[in-house]
mmCIF file of C-alpha atoms and ligand atoms in Angstrom:
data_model
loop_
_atom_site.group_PDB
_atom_site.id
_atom_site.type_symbol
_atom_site.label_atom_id
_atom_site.label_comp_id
_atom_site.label_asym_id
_atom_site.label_seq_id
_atom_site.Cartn_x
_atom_site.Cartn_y
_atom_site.Cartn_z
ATOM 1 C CA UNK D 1 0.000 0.000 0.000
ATOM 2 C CA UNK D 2 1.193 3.276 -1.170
ATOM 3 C CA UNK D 3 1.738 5.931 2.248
ATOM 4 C CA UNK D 4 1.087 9.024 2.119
ATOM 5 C CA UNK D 5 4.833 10.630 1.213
ATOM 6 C CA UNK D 6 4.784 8.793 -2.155
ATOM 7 C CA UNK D 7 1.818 9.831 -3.352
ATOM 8 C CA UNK D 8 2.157 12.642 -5.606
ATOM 9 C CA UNK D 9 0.478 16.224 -5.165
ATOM 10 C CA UNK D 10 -1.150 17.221 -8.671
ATOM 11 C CA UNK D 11 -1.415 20.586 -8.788
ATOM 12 C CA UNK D 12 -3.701 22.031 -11.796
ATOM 13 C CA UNK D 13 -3.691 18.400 -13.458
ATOM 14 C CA UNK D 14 -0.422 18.453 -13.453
ATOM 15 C CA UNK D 15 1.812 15.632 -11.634
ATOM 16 C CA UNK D 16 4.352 18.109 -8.925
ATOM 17 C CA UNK D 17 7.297 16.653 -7.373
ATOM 18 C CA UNK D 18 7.480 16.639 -3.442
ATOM 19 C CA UNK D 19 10.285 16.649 -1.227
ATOM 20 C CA UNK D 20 10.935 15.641 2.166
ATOM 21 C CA UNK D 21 11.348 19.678 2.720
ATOM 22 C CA UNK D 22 8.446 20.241 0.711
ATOM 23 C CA UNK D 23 5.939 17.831 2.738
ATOM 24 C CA UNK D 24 6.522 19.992 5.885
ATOM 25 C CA UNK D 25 5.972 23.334 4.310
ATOM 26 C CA UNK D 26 2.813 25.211 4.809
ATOM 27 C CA UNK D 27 0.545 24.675 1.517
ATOM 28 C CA UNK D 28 0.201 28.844 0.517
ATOM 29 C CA UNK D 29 4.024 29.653 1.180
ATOM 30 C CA UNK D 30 4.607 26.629 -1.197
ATOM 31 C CA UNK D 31 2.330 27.236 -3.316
ATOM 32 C CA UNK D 32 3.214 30.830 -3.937
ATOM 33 C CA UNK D 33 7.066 31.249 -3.143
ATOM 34 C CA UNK D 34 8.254 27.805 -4.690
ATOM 35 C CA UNK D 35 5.560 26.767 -7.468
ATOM 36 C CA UNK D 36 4.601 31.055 -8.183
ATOM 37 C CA UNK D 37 1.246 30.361 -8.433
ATOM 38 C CA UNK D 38 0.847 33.966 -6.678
ATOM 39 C CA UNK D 39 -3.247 34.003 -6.792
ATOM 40 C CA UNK D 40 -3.934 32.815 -3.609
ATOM 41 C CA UNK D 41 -3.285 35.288 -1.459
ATOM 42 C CA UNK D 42 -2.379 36.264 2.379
ATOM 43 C CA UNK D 43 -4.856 37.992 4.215
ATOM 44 C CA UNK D 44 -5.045 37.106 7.958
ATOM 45 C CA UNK D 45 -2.732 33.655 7.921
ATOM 46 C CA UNK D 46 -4.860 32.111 10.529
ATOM 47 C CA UNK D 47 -7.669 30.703 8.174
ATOM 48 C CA UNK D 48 -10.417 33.536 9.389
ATOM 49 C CA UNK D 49 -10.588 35.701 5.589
ATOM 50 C CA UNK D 50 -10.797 33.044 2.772
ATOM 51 C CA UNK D 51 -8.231 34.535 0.420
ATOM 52 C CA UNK D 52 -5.691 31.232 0.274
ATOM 53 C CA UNK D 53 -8.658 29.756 -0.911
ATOM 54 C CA UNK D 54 -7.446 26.641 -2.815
ATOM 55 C CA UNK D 55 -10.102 23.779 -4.183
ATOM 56 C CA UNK D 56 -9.096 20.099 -3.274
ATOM 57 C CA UNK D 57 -10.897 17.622 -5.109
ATOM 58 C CA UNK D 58 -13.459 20.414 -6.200
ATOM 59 C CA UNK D 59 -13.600 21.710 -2.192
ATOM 60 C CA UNK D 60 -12.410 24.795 -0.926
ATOM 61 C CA UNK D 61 -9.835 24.673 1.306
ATOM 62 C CA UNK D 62 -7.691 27.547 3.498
ATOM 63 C CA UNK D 63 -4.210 26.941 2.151
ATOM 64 C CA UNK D 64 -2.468 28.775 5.204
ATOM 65 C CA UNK D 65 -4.113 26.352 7.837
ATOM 66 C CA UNK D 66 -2.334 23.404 5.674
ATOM 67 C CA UNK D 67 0.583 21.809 5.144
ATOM 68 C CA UNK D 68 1.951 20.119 1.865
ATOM 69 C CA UNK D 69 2.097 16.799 3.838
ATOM 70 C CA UNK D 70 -1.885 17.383 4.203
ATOM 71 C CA UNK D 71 -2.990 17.012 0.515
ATOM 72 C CA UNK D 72 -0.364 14.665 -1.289
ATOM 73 C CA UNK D 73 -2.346 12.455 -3.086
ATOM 74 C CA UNK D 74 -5.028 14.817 -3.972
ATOM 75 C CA UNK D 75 -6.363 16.911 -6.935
ATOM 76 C CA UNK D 76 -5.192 20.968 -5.970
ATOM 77 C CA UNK D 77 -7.265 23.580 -8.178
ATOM 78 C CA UNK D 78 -5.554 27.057 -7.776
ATOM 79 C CA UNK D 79 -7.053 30.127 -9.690
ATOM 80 C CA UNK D 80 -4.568 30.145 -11.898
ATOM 81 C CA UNK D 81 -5.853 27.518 -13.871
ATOM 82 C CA UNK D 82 -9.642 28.264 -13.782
ATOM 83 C CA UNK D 83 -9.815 30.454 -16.924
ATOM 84 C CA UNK D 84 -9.570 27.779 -20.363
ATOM 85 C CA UNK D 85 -6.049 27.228 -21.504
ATOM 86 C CA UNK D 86 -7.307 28.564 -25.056
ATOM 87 C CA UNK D 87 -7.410 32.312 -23.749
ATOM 88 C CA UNK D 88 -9.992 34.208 -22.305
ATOM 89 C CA UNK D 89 -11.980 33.998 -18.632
ATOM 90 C CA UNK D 90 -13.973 31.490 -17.078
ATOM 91 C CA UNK D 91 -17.851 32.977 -17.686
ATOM 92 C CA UNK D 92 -17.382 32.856 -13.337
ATOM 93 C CA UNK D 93 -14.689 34.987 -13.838
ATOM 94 C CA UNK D 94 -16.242 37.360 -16.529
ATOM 95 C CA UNK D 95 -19.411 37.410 -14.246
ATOM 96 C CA UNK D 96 -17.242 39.370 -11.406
ATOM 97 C CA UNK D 97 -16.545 41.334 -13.901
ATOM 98 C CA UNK D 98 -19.397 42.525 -15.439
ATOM 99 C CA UNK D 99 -21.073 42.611 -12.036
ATOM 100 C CA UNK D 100 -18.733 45.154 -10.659
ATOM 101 C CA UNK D 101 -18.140 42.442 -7.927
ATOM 102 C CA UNK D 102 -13.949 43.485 -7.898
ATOM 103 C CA UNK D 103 -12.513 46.602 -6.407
ATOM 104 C CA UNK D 104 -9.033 46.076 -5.067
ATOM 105 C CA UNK D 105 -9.333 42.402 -6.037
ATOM 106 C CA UNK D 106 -7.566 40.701 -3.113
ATOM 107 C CA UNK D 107 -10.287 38.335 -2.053
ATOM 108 C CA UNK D 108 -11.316 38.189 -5.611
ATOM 109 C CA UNK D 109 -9.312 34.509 -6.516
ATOM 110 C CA UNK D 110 -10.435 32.980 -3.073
ATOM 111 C CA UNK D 111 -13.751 34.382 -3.472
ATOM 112 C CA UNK D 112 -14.012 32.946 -7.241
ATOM 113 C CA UNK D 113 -12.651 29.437 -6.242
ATOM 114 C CA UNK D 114 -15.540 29.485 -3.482
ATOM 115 C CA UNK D 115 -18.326 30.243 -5.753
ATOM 116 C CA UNK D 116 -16.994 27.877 -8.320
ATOM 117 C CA UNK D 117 -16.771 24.717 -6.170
ATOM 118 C CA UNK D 118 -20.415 26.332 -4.732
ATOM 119 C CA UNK D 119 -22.150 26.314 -8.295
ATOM 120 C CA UNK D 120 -20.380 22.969 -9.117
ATOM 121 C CA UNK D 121 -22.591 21.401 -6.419
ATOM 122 C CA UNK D 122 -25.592 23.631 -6.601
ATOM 123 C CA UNK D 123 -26.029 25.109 -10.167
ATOM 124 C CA UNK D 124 -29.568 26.126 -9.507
ATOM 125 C CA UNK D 125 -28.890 28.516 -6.592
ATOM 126 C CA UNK D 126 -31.078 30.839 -4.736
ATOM 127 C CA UNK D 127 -29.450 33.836 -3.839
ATOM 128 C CA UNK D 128 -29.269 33.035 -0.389
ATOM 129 C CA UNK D 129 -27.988 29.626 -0.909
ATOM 130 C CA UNK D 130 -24.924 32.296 -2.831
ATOM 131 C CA UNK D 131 -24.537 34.430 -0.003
ATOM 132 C CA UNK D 132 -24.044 31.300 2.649
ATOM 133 C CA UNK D 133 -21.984 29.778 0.292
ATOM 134 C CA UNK D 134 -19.252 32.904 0.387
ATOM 135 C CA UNK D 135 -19.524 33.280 4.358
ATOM 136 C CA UNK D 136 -16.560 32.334 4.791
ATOM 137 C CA UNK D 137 -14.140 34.426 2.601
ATOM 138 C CA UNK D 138 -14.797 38.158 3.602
ATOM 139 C CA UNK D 139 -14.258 41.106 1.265
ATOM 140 C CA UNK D 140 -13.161 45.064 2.657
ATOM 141 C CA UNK D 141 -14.752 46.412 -0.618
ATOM 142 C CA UNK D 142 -17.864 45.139 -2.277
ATOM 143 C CA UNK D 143 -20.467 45.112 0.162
ATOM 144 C CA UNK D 144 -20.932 41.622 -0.958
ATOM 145 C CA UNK D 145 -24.279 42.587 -3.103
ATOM 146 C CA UNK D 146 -22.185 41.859 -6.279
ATOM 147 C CA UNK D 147 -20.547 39.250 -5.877
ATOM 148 C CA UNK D 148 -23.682 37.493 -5.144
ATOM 149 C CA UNK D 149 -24.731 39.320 -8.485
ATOM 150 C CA UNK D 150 -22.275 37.239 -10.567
ATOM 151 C CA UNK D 151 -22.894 34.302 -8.894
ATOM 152 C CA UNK D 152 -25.940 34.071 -9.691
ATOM 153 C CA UNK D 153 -25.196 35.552 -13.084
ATOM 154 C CA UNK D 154 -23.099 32.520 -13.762
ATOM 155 C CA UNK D 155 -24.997 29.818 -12.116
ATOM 156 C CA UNK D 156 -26.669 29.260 -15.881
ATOM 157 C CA UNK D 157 -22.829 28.083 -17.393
ATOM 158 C CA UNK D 158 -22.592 25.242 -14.686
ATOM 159 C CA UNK D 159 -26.343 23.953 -15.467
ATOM 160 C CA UNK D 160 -25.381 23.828 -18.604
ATOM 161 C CA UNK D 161 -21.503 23.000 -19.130
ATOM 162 C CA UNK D 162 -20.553 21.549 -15.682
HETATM 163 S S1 FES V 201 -4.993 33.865 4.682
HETATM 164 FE FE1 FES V 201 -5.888 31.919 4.895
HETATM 165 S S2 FES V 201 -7.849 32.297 5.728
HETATM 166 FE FE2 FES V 201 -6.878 34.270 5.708
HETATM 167 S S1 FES V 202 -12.609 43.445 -3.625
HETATM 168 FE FE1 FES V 202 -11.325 44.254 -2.056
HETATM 169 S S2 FES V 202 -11.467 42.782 -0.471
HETATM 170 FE FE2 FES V 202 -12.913 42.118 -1.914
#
């Protein structure tokens, strides 16, 4: 049976290699400072504001709470590889956009990676259903109105497409 330090940590479907150094560090410093994959950011560090958001197997997860060792094995999602890797934005992502829900932005790829793994699961949403769903990753700007706005706005892709 395979343990847990050989398994490998795949990282936007692609295959990363770990080391014994690796498997101790916390998940966001790796994930930014080693692999730059810079969009999950550092708000508070002690897994209160939602902006490490990461998905793991399609489930948000606070990356600063975690270590490496914690997710080998598993399926990592990181904003960076939401949008199609033909160009352009995920319609999620365009939603933000055209609802105004982004003003300094630094919740914006935790916030996105929430709603995503959200309208994955529930693609028919009320807008209360959105508004629970986001509890957990707080934003200094918005007000919160609009990012509920484009959630909703978007929940028609993943009845469709996803
Ligand atoms: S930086 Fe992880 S929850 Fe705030
Ligand atoms: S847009 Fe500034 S914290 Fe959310």
């Amino acid at each position: 049976m395979k343990t847990a330090a050989s398994l490998p940590l795949v990282i936007n479907g692609r295959i990363v290699p770990i080391t014994a150094g690796d498997r101790r560090m916390n998940l966001l410093t790796f994930l930014r400072e080693d692999l730059d994959l810079t969009g999950a950011k550092r708000g508070c560090g002690i897994g209160v504001c939602g902006t490490c958001t990461v998905l793991v197997d399609d489930k948000p997860l606070k990356a600063c709470r975690t270590l490496v060792a914690d997710v080998l094995g598993r399926n990592l999602t990181t904003i960076e590889s939401l949008a199609p890797p033909e160009g352009g934005l995920h319609p999620l992502q365009q939603a933000f956009i055209d609802a105004g829900a982004i003003q300094c932005g630094f919740c914006t790829p935790g916030m996105v990676l929430t709603a995503h793994a959200f309208l994955l699961k529930h693609p028919e949403p009320s807008r209360e259903e959105a508004r629970r769903a986001i509890a957990a990753n707080l934003c200094r700007c918005t007000g919160y109105q609009q990012i509920i706005d484009a959630i909703m706005a978007a929940a028609p892709h993943y009845q469709k497409k996803e």
